[in-house]
Amino acid sequence: MKGKCFLSVLTWLLIVLVVLLQAPTGNGSKKGEIKLRVRVPMRDGFPQFVKVVWDPSQQKYTASGYCMDVFNAVLTYLPFNVSLHVLPAVVKSSYGSYGSTFDHALQKTNLNDVVVGDVTILANRSKLVDFTVPYTGSGVKMVVPVKHGRDQNMWTFVKPFSWDLWLSIIIISTFIGIAILIMERNVNALPNQEGSPNQTKLGASTILWFPISQAILPEREVVVKGCSRFVLMVWLLLAFILMQSYTANLTSILTLDQLRPIFLNVNDLRREGYYVGYQFGSFVYDVLIDQFKFDPSKLRPYRNIGEYHDALKLGSQNGGVAAIFDEVPYLKLYLQEYGSNYIMAGPEYRNAGFGFVFPLNSNLTAYFSRAILNVIESGLMNEIEDKHFGKNYVGGEHESAQISSSPLSLSFHSFSGFFFISGISTLLALLVSERFIWQRLILMAKALTEIMSPIHLFKKETRTRPIQDSIHETEA
């Protein structure tokens, strides 16, 4: 009996030991090895992201592309060794996403399967599989043709400055005009003497006109006092910078070719009944119907950027499309090749990005997620992106893809520092020039302080009491 108990305990210990040796450990060691069956989506378009081919020399499938290079980099940060067996996963749906492929491929697999490719992390997919953290950002936008030209009208001359800057110029001009009028109000005009200042030039009606006229047509001996000349010098320096900036920005508006999208939003496309395109086998089809409310009959699938280009060239009226909707990484690849005549525009349907896929409740998801973070922080991700997309590509950041040469109006913020210096300088010059005013105020304040002081009140009370006592003695 004792021998049987000892044998059963020994058997359980051996089983536990074998399990511990085969299971991945999280302490950074590389003990043991697991076998992963890597399923790679097999599609015709966008081989830059993922491509799987049959290698007859090795009698097996090999995968390449951006997603596979990221996956290989992630393997180097795992705390265990991994052996790979690559298999293609064919997208069978003509309009849906990878969801149908997941159902077909993952429901019959074990916990050591992984899907590696340009698979977008979505909420409905997370019910079927587990996702790692995203290794690149994404989002759905549209690419439309651009129209070249210059947006000019009768109010083009005000576009170099924004409205807040124009208002600030009027305010600072009025303030400087009032300051000079105050400082020069006591200057006597000598109309019979040539070159003498003329007091009528500094009347109340010229408060705003005077600083502007001095900036455009400066005159000599318009002001007499040194403080007034200092204020005028500061204003002329500010006016010179403003005029140079205005001239430069107006020249850009009048001469530079401006790129503007033909369609600014989805409503224009939907209201006019234009055809739009999307990537074959992508979840974007569902987004166009559920989120953007397009008629399914107005949607046309395409497989690669070459078909995108041909469809956009034809246009919606000639068998093509007016816009292409796809995820930002694909659109940026398209713009890198055909970007001179197209631009990314419209609203954005946001999503998490691309991630690796494991079956539900897989114990490998957390290990791969941590490894992805290590790859991103190590800088390897930038090297992989430069290898496949060029150095101008920034994964997931669509600001760099939305290019427009339209110049922007200069705002008050661009000159706020100079306006502040001009205002403070004018105020100080006004205080120095009219120092008798604040000196008189100081004297009045001192006198008021002395009157309200306790000592002064006590002296006043002692003076009052003897007079009252003498009056009472006389009455007695």
Short mmCIF file of C-alpha atoms in Angstrom, two decimals:
data_model
loop_
_atom_site.label_atom_id
_atom_site.label_comp_id
_atom_site.label_asym_id
_atom_site.label_seq_id
_atom_site.Cartn_x
_atom_site.Cartn_y
_atom_site.Cartn_z
CA MET A 1 0.00 0.00 0.00
CA LYS A 2 2.82 2.36 0.91
CA GLY A 3 4.64 1.46 -2.30
CA LYS A 4 1.60 2.35 -4.41
CA CYS A 5 1.22 5.75 -2.68
CA PHE A 6 4.90 6.50 -3.18
CA LEU A 7 4.65 5.55 -6.88
CA SER A 8 1.60 7.77 -7.47
CA VAL A 9 3.27 10.76 -5.78
CA LEU A 10 6.40 10.24 -7.89
CA THR A 11 4.26 10.07 -11.03
CA TRP A 12 2.56 13.37 -10.21
CA LEU A 13 5.91 15.03 -9.52
CA LEU A 14 7.24 13.90 -12.90
CA ILE A 15 4.14 15.26 -14.68
CA VAL A 16 4.46 18.63 -12.93
CA LEU A 17 8.16 18.81 -13.80
CA VAL A 18 7.50 18.12 -17.49
CA VAL A 19 4.79 20.81 -17.58
CA LEU A 20 7.09 23.36 -15.94
CA LEU A 21 9.89 22.64 -18.41
CA GLN A 22 7.61 23.07 -21.43
CA ALA A 23 5.68 26.12 -20.23
CA PRO A 24 7.06 29.59 -21.03
CA THR A 25 8.59 31.35 -18.05
CA GLY A 26 8.44 35.07 -17.35
CA ASN A 27 11.78 35.56 -15.62
CA GLY A 28 13.73 36.40 -18.78
CA SER A 29 15.29 32.97 -19.22
CA LYS A 30 14.99 31.06 -22.49
CA LYS A 31 14.33 27.60 -21.17
CA GLY A 32 12.18 25.37 -23.27
CA GLU A 33 10.70 25.95 -26.71
CA ILE A 34 7.17 26.27 -28.02
CA LYS A 35 5.92 25.60 -31.51
CA LEU A 36 3.77 28.27 -33.13
CA ARG A 37 1.65 27.75 -36.21
CA VAL A 38 1.71 31.17 -37.91
CA ARG A 39 -1.29 31.89 -40.13
CA VAL A 40 -0.63 34.74 -42.57
CA PRO A 41 -3.51 36.39 -44.52
CA MET A 42 -2.97 35.67 -48.21
CA ARG A 43 -4.15 38.52 -50.43
CA ASP A 44 -3.12 40.12 -53.69
CA GLY A 45 -2.76 43.75 -52.63
CA PHE A 46 -0.27 45.62 -50.46
CA PRO A 47 2.65 43.16 -50.26
CA GLN A 48 4.58 45.81 -48.31
CA PHE A 49 2.62 44.78 -45.22
CA VAL A 50 2.48 41.01 -45.59
CA LYS A 51 3.24 38.47 -48.33
CA VAL A 52 3.25 34.69 -48.14
CA VAL A 53 4.67 32.47 -50.93
CA TRP A 54 5.46 28.81 -51.42
CA ASP A 55 9.18 28.02 -51.35
CA PRO A 56 9.71 24.89 -53.52
CA SER A 57 13.31 24.50 -52.46
CA GLN A 58 12.42 24.19 -48.78
CA GLN A 59 8.97 22.74 -49.42
CA LYS A 60 7.24 25.21 -47.11
CA TYR A 61 5.59 28.62 -47.04
CA THR A 62 7.63 31.72 -46.27
CA ALA A 63 6.25 35.06 -45.17
CA SER A 64 7.75 38.52 -45.58
CA GLY A 65 6.75 42.17 -45.27
CA TYR A 66 6.43 44.80 -42.61
CA CYS A 67 4.14 42.79 -40.31
CA MET A 68 6.34 39.70 -40.47
CA ASP A 69 9.50 41.70 -39.72
CA VAL A 70 7.78 43.21 -36.68
CA PHE A 71 6.76 39.72 -35.58
CA ASN A 72 10.34 38.43 -35.95
CA ALA A 73 11.63 41.39 -33.93
CA VAL A 74 9.08 40.62 -31.22
CA LEU A 75 10.32 37.01 -31.01
CA THR A 76 13.76 38.21 -29.89
CA TYR A 77 12.22 39.78 -26.76
CA LEU A 78 10.30 36.69 -25.65
CA PRO A 79 11.54 34.84 -22.54
CA PHE A 80 11.44 31.51 -24.41
CA ASN A 81 12.39 30.05 -27.78
CA VAL A 82 9.87 29.74 -30.58
CA SER A 83 9.79 27.59 -33.69
CA LEU A 84 7.51 28.72 -36.51
CA HIS A 85 5.39 26.89 -39.03
CA VAL A 86 3.92 29.32 -41.57
CA LEU A 87 0.57 28.63 -43.23
CA PRO A 88 -1.54 30.90 -45.48
CA ALA A 89 -4.98 32.07 -44.37
CA VAL A 90 -7.16 32.98 -47.35
CA VAL A 91 -9.74 35.78 -46.99
CA LYS A 92 -12.91 34.31 -48.51
CA SER A 93 -15.37 37.16 -47.98
CA SER A 94 -15.71 39.67 -50.84
CA TYR A 95 -16.90 42.47 -48.62
CA GLY A 96 -16.34 41.64 -44.96
CA SER A 97 -13.29 41.65 -42.77
CA TYR A 98 -10.95 39.01 -41.46
CA GLY A 99 -13.71 37.91 -39.07
CA SER A 100 -14.90 35.10 -41.34
CA THR A 101 -11.33 33.90 -41.71
CA PHE A 102 -10.89 33.92 -37.94
CA ASP A 103 -14.03 31.84 -37.45
CA HIS A 104 -12.88 29.30 -40.03
CA ALA A 105 -9.21 29.15 -39.10
CA LEU A 106 -9.18 29.61 -35.33
CA GLN A 107 -12.15 27.59 -34.15
CA LYS A 108 -10.32 24.37 -35.06
CA THR A 109 -6.87 25.34 -33.80
CA ASN A 110 -5.06 24.91 -30.52
CA LEU A 111 -3.67 27.56 -28.20
CA ASN A 112 -0.33 27.79 -30.03
CA ASP A 113 -1.74 29.39 -33.18
CA VAL A 114 -1.16 33.04 -34.10
CA VAL A 115 -2.36 35.19 -37.00
CA VAL A 116 0.32 37.62 -38.24
CA GLY A 117 -0.63 40.29 -40.74
CA ASP A 118 -2.25 43.66 -41.23
CA VAL A 119 -5.13 42.74 -38.92
CA THR A 120 -6.98 45.67 -37.36
CA ILE A 121 -8.04 45.48 -33.72
CA LEU A 122 -11.82 45.87 -33.52
CA ALA A 123 -14.36 45.39 -30.74
CA ASN A 124 -16.43 42.75 -32.55
CA ARG A 125 -13.31 40.77 -33.40
CA SER A 126 -12.21 40.73 -29.76
CA LYS A 127 -15.21 38.45 -29.08
CA LEU A 128 -13.68 35.82 -31.35
CA VAL A 129 -9.95 36.13 -30.66
CA ASP A 130 -7.40 37.77 -28.36
CA PHE A 131 -5.33 40.71 -29.64
CA THR A 132 -1.95 41.92 -28.54
CA VAL A 133 -1.33 45.61 -28.01
CA PRO A 134 -1.19 47.46 -31.37
CA TYR A 135 2.20 47.75 -33.03
CA THR A 136 1.08 50.53 -35.41
CA GLY A 137 -1.73 53.07 -35.38
CA SER A 138 -4.57 53.21 -37.88
CA GLY A 139 -7.92 54.82 -38.70
CA VAL A 140 -10.23 55.10 -41.72
CA LYS A 141 -10.12 58.18 -43.96
CA MET A 142 -10.65 58.98 -47.62
CA VAL A 143 -8.37 60.01 -50.47
CA VAL A 144 -9.80 62.34 -53.11
CA PRO A 145 -8.34 64.21 -56.10
CA VAL A 146 -7.12 67.75 -55.52
CA LYS A 147 -7.81 70.87 -57.50
CA HIS A 148 -4.94 73.23 -58.18
CA GLY A 149 -5.36 76.96 -58.12
CA ARG A 150 -5.54 80.06 -55.99
CA ASP A 151 -8.50 80.87 -53.82
CA GLN A 152 -8.74 84.61 -54.53
CA ASN A 153 -11.61 87.04 -54.14
CA MET A 154 -12.24 90.70 -53.36
CA TRP A 155 -11.21 90.17 -49.71
CA THR A 156 -7.92 88.42 -50.41
CA PHE A 157 -5.98 91.47 -49.17
CA VAL A 158 -7.16 90.86 -45.58
CA LYS A 159 -6.19 87.15 -45.52
CA PRO A 160 -2.51 87.62 -44.56
CA PHE A 161 -3.65 88.63 -41.06
CA SER A 162 -6.32 86.98 -38.98
CA TRP A 163 -9.17 89.06 -37.57
CA ASP A 164 -7.75 89.07 -34.06
CA LEU A 165 -4.46 90.47 -35.40
CA TRP A 166 -6.26 93.22 -37.34
CA LEU A 167 -8.17 94.15 -34.18
CA SER A 168 -4.96 94.17 -32.15
CA ILE A 169 -3.33 96.56 -34.65
CA ILE A 170 -6.28 98.97 -34.36
CA ILE A 171 -6.14 98.83 -30.55
CA ILE A 172 -2.37 99.42 -30.30
CA SER A 173 -2.59 102.24 -32.87
CA THR A 174 -5.35 103.93 -30.88
CA PHE A 175 -3.41 103.52 -27.63
CA ILE A 176 -0.22 105.00 -29.10
CA GLY A 177 -2.18 107.85 -30.70
CA ILE A 178 -3.82 108.73 -27.35
CA ALA A 179 -0.45 108.54 -25.55
CA ILE A 180 1.24 110.89 -28.03
CA LEU A 181 -1.73 113.26 -27.94
CA ILE A 182 -1.47 113.45 -24.12
CA MET A 183 2.29 113.96 -24.15
CA GLU A 184 2.17 116.62 -26.89
CA ARG A 185 -0.92 118.51 -25.73
CA ASN A 186 1.03 121.41 -24.16
CA VAL A 187 3.39 121.95 -27.07
CA ASN A 188 2.89 125.40 -28.62
CA ALA A 189 2.65 125.47 -32.37
CA LEU A 190 4.73 127.99 -34.29
CA PRO A 191 3.02 128.16 -37.69
CA ASN A 192 5.15 131.06 -38.90
CA GLN A 193 8.39 129.15 -38.36
CA GLU A 194 9.25 126.64 -41.05
CA GLY A 195 9.61 123.06 -39.81
CA SER A 196 7.95 123.74 -36.45
CA PRO A 197 5.42 121.24 -35.09
CA ASN A 198 1.81 121.92 -35.92
CA GLN A 199 -0.53 121.27 -33.04
CA THR A 200 -3.52 120.69 -35.31
CA LYS A 201 -1.90 117.47 -36.52
CA LEU A 202 -2.36 115.98 -33.07
CA GLY A 203 -6.03 116.71 -32.57
CA ALA A 204 -8.56 114.21 -31.29
CA SER A 205 -9.60 113.27 -34.83
CA THR A 206 -6.09 112.04 -35.64
CA ILE A 207 -5.65 109.63 -32.72
CA LEU A 208 -5.91 106.55 -34.93
CA TRP A 209 -4.73 108.07 -38.20
CA PHE A 210 -1.53 109.58 -36.81
CA PRO A 211 0.35 106.31 -35.94
CA ILE A 212 -0.73 104.68 -39.19
CA SER A 213 0.28 107.70 -41.28
CA GLN A 214 3.68 107.79 -39.58
CA ALA A 215 4.20 104.11 -40.41
CA ILE A 216 3.34 104.63 -44.08
CA LEU A 217 4.61 108.20 -44.70
CA PRO A 218 6.96 109.15 -41.86
CA GLU A 219 7.51 112.89 -41.37
CA ARG A 220 10.14 114.84 -39.45
CA GLU A 221 9.54 116.98 -36.39
CA VAL A 222 5.97 115.83 -35.96
CA VAL A 223 6.54 115.33 -32.24
CA VAL A 224 8.76 117.43 -29.99
CA LYS A 225 9.16 115.69 -26.63
CA GLY A 226 11.74 112.97 -26.18
CA CYS A 227 9.21 110.53 -24.71
CA SER A 228 6.92 111.04 -27.71
CA ARG A 229 9.80 110.35 -30.07
CA PHE A 230 10.63 107.17 -28.14
CA VAL A 231 7.04 105.94 -28.42
CA LEU A 232 6.98 106.78 -32.12
CA MET A 233 10.24 104.87 -32.67
CA VAL A 234 8.83 101.76 -30.95
CA TRP A 235 5.66 102.01 -33.04
CA LEU A 236 7.59 102.41 -36.30
CA LEU A 237 9.65 99.30 -35.47
CA LEU A 238 6.48 97.31 -34.80
CA ALA A 239 4.84 98.67 -37.95
CA PHE A 240 7.89 97.75 -40.04
CA ILE A 241 7.74 94.12 -38.84
CA LEU A 242 3.98 93.94 -39.45
CA MET A 243 4.29 95.38 -42.98
CA GLN A 244 7.09 92.96 -43.92
CA SER A 245 5.08 90.00 -42.61
CA TYR A 246 1.95 91.19 -44.41
CA THR A 247 3.83 91.57 -47.71
CA ALA A 248 5.43 88.12 -47.46
CA ASN A 249 2.20 86.32 -46.61
CA LEU A 250 0.18 88.16 -49.25
CA THR A 251 2.78 87.23 -51.85
CA SER A 252 2.42 83.57 -50.87
CA ILE A 253 -1.36 83.74 -51.16
CA LEU A 254 -1.23 85.35 -54.60
CA THR A 255 1.54 83.25 -56.15
CA LEU A 256 1.72 79.78 -54.54
CA ASP A 257 -0.30 76.92 -55.97
CA GLN A 258 -2.80 75.75 -53.38
CA LEU A 259 -3.98 72.15 -53.14
CA ARG A 260 -7.58 71.74 -52.04
CA PRO A 261 -9.66 68.54 -51.95
CA ILE A 262 -12.51 68.37 -54.44
CA PHE A 263 -14.74 66.85 -51.75
CA LEU A 264 -14.41 68.09 -48.19
CA ASN A 265 -16.70 65.65 -46.40
CA VAL A 266 -18.68 62.45 -46.74
CA ASN A 267 -22.00 64.28 -47.01
CA ASP A 268 -21.05 65.71 -50.42
CA LEU A 269 -20.30 62.25 -51.78
CA ARG A 270 -23.41 60.65 -50.33
CA ARG A 271 -25.78 63.47 -51.29
CA GLU A 272 -24.64 63.55 -54.92
CA GLY A 273 -24.73 59.76 -55.29
CA TYR A 274 -21.04 59.31 -56.18
CA TYR A 275 -19.39 55.91 -56.25
CA VAL A 276 -16.64 55.33 -53.68
CA GLY A 277 -14.04 52.59 -53.38
CA TYR A 278 -12.65 50.48 -50.55
CA GLN A 279 -10.11 47.68 -50.13
CA PHE A 280 -11.29 44.22 -51.07
CA GLY A 281 -11.91 42.06 -48.00
CA SER A 282 -11.62 44.95 -45.54
CA PHE A 283 -13.85 45.88 -42.60
CA VAL A 284 -14.04 49.35 -44.20
CA TYR A 285 -17.07 48.05 -46.11
CA ASP A 286 -19.00 47.80 -42.82
CA VAL A 287 -17.78 51.23 -41.74
CA LEU A 288 -19.04 52.84 -44.96
CA ILE A 289 -22.50 51.36 -44.48
CA ASP A 290 -22.93 51.57 -40.69
CA GLN A 291 -20.99 54.73 -39.85
CA PHE A 292 -20.99 56.82 -43.05
CA LYS A 293 -24.44 55.61 -44.26
CA PHE A 294 -23.49 54.86 -47.86
CA ASP A 295 -25.75 52.89 -50.18
CA PRO A 296 -24.12 49.45 -50.70
CA SER A 297 -24.79 49.78 -54.45
CA LYS A 298 -22.41 52.80 -54.51
CA LEU A 299 -19.43 50.84 -53.12
CA ARG A 300 -16.77 49.31 -55.34
CA PRO A 301 -13.97 47.00 -54.05
CA TYR A 302 -10.33 47.25 -55.23
CA ARG A 303 -7.30 45.16 -54.38
CA ASN A 304 -4.21 47.41 -54.60
CA ILE A 305 -3.01 50.97 -55.08
CA GLY A 306 -2.80 50.49 -58.84
CA GLU A 307 -6.53 49.81 -59.00
CA TYR A 308 -7.10 52.74 -56.64
CA HIS A 309 -5.30 55.04 -59.06
CA ASP A 310 -7.13 53.78 -62.14
CA ALA A 311 -10.52 54.17 -60.44
CA LEU A 312 -9.81 57.71 -59.25
CA LYS A 313 -8.56 58.73 -62.70
CA LEU A 314 -11.77 57.53 -64.33
CA GLY A 315 -14.04 59.26 -61.86
CA SER A 316 -17.46 58.30 -60.63
CA GLN A 317 -19.22 59.16 -63.90
CA ASN A 318 -16.92 57.01 -66.07
CA GLY A 319 -16.90 53.71 -64.22
CA GLY A 320 -14.50 54.72 -61.45
CA VAL A 321 -14.97 56.34 -58.07
CA ALA A 322 -14.87 59.83 -56.61
CA ALA A 323 -13.02 58.78 -53.44
CA ILE A 324 -11.19 55.83 -51.89
CA PHE A 325 -11.87 54.89 -48.27
CA ASP A 326 -9.26 52.83 -46.48
CA GLU A 327 -7.09 52.69 -43.38
CA VAL A 328 -4.48 55.39 -43.02
CA PRO A 329 -1.36 53.16 -43.46
CA TYR A 330 -2.62 51.97 -46.87
CA LEU A 331 -3.60 55.48 -47.95
CA LYS A 332 -0.19 56.80 -47.01
CA LEU A 333 1.43 54.21 -49.24
CA TYR A 334 -0.84 55.36 -52.03
CA LEU A 335 0.02 59.02 -51.46
CA GLN A 336 3.74 58.23 -51.52
CA GLU A 337 3.37 57.05 -55.10
CA TYR A 338 0.54 59.25 -56.44
CA GLY A 339 0.39 62.04 -53.87
CA SER A 340 0.91 64.96 -56.24
CA ASN A 341 -2.69 64.81 -57.46
CA TYR A 342 -4.47 63.44 -54.38
CA ILE A 343 -4.96 64.38 -50.77
CA MET A 344 -6.31 62.77 -47.60
CA ALA A 345 -9.46 64.50 -46.37
CA GLY A 346 -12.77 64.10 -44.60
CA PRO A 347 -13.69 62.71 -41.16
CA GLU A 348 -11.84 59.88 -39.49
CA TYR A 349 -13.19 56.62 -38.12
CA ARG A 350 -10.72 55.77 -35.39
CA ASN A 351 -9.57 52.31 -34.37
CA ALA A 352 -6.77 50.85 -32.27
CA GLY A 353 -4.45 49.77 -35.09
CA PHE A 354 -2.77 46.53 -36.21
CA GLY A 355 -2.13 43.71 -33.75
CA PHE A 356 -1.24 40.02 -33.63
CA VAL A 357 -4.10 37.55 -33.10
CA PHE A 358 -4.27 34.61 -30.69
CA PRO A 359 -7.16 32.32 -29.78
CA LEU A 360 -9.30 33.38 -26.86
CA ASN A 361 -7.70 32.99 -23.42
CA SER A 362 -4.28 32.25 -24.87
CA ASN A 363 -1.49 32.52 -22.32
CA LEU A 364 0.85 33.84 -25.04
CA THR A 365 -0.96 37.14 -25.63
CA ALA A 366 0.56 38.88 -22.62
CA TYR A 367 4.12 37.75 -23.50
CA PHE A 368 3.81 39.05 -27.07
CA SER A 369 2.23 42.32 -25.91
CA ARG A 370 5.15 43.02 -23.58
CA ALA A 371 7.59 42.11 -26.34
CA ILE A 372 5.87 44.55 -28.75
CA LEU A 373 6.35 47.35 -26.22
CA ASN A 374 10.03 46.47 -25.96
CA VAL A 375 10.42 46.57 -29.75
CA ILE A 376 8.71 49.99 -29.95
CA GLU A 377 10.84 51.45 -27.16
CA SER A 378 14.08 50.01 -28.56
CA GLY A 379 13.79 51.90 -31.85
CA LEU A 380 13.62 48.77 -34.01
CA MET A 381 10.15 49.77 -35.18
CA ASN A 382 11.53 52.87 -36.90
CA GLU A 383 14.16 50.82 -38.71
CA ILE A 384 11.53 48.34 -39.95
CA GLU A 385 9.28 51.17 -41.19
CA ASP A 386 12.19 52.83 -43.01
CA LYS A 387 13.04 49.50 -44.66
CA HIS A 388 9.56 48.91 -46.11
CA PHE A 389 8.04 52.37 -46.53
CA GLY A 390 10.92 54.84 -46.69
CA LYS A 391 12.14 57.42 -44.19
CA ASN A 392 9.25 59.80 -44.83
CA TYR A 393 6.69 57.30 -43.56
CA VAL A 394 5.36 57.76 -40.01
CA GLY A 395 3.19 54.81 -39.09
CA GLY A 396 -0.30 55.73 -37.96
CA GLU A 397 0.23 59.51 -38.01
CA HIS A 398 -1.90 60.96 -40.76
CA GLU A 399 -0.84 64.60 -40.32
CA SER A 400 2.13 63.99 -42.58
CA ALA A 401 -0.14 62.65 -45.31
CA GLN A 402 -2.49 65.60 -45.35
CA ILE A 403 -0.48 68.05 -47.38
CA SER A 404 -1.68 71.41 -48.54
CA SER A 405 0.33 74.38 -49.74
CA SER A 406 -2.33 76.86 -48.72
CA PRO A 407 -0.72 79.56 -46.53
CA LEU A 408 -2.26 80.31 -43.17
CA SER A 409 -3.21 83.73 -41.84
CA LEU A 410 -0.87 85.17 -39.24
CA SER A 411 -2.52 85.43 -35.83
CA PHE A 412 -2.10 87.69 -32.82
CA HIS A 413 -0.09 84.98 -31.08
CA SER A 414 2.71 85.42 -33.64
CA PHE A 415 3.27 89.04 -32.55
CA SER A 416 1.94 88.99 -28.97
CA GLY A 417 5.41 89.49 -27.50
CA PHE A 418 6.08 92.58 -29.61
CA PHE A 419 2.65 93.99 -28.83
CA PHE A 420 3.33 93.51 -25.13
CA ILE A 421 6.71 95.28 -25.37
CA SER A 422 5.18 98.17 -27.33
CA GLY A 423 2.34 98.60 -24.83
CA ILE A 424 4.65 98.55 -21.79
CA SER A 425 7.12 100.94 -23.46
CA THR A 426 4.34 103.39 -24.34
CA LEU A 427 2.91 103.25 -20.81
CA LEU A 428 6.32 103.88 -19.20
CA ALA A 429 7.03 106.77 -21.56
CA LEU A 430 3.63 108.25 -20.70
CA LEU A 431 4.36 107.99 -16.96
CA VAL A 432 7.75 109.63 -17.38
CA SER A 433 6.39 112.42 -19.59
CA GLU A 434 3.44 113.18 -17.31
CA ARG A 435 5.26 112.60 -14.03
CA PHE A 436 3.72 115.71 -12.45
CA ILE A 437 0.36 113.89 -12.53
CA TRP A 438 1.47 110.87 -10.56
CA GLN A 439 3.70 113.07 -8.38
CA ARG A 440 0.62 115.14 -7.51
CA LEU A 441 -1.27 111.94 -6.82
CA ILE A 442 1.52 110.83 -4.49
CA LEU A 443 1.39 114.13 -2.61
CA MET A 444 -2.37 113.88 -2.29
CA ALA A 445 -2.05 110.33 -1.01
CA LYS A 446 0.52 111.41 1.56
CA ALA A 447 -1.67 114.28 2.72
CA LEU A 448 -4.66 111.96 3.01
CA THR A 449 -2.55 109.48 4.96
CA GLU A 450 -1.43 112.18 7.39
CA ILE A 451 -4.99 113.39 7.88
CA MET A 452 -6.24 109.89 8.63
CA SER A 453 -3.31 108.95 10.89
CA PRO A 454 -4.03 108.34 14.66
CA ILE A 455 -1.50 111.00 15.76
CA HIS A 456 -3.20 113.69 13.72
CA LEU A 457 -6.62 112.72 15.08
CA PHE A 458 -5.28 112.82 18.67
CA LYS A 459 -3.85 116.32 18.21
CA LYS A 460 -7.14 117.49 16.77
CA GLU A 461 -9.02 116.09 19.76
CA THR A 462 -6.69 117.75 22.31
CA ARG A 463 -7.17 121.08 20.57
CA THR A 464 -10.96 120.77 20.75
CA ARG A 465 -11.23 119.91 24.46
CA PRO A 466 -9.67 123.15 25.95
CA ILE A 467 -11.99 125.31 23.92
CA GLN A 468 -15.00 123.41 25.16
CA ASP A 469 -13.78 123.71 28.82
CA SER A 470 -13.28 127.50 28.51
CA ILE A 471 -16.83 127.89 27.21
CA HIS A 472 -18.23 126.04 30.21
CA GLU A 473 -16.22 128.21 32.67
CA THR A 474 -17.51 131.47 31.10
CA GLU A 475 -21.14 130.30 31.34
CA ALA A 476 -20.61 129.47 35.01
#
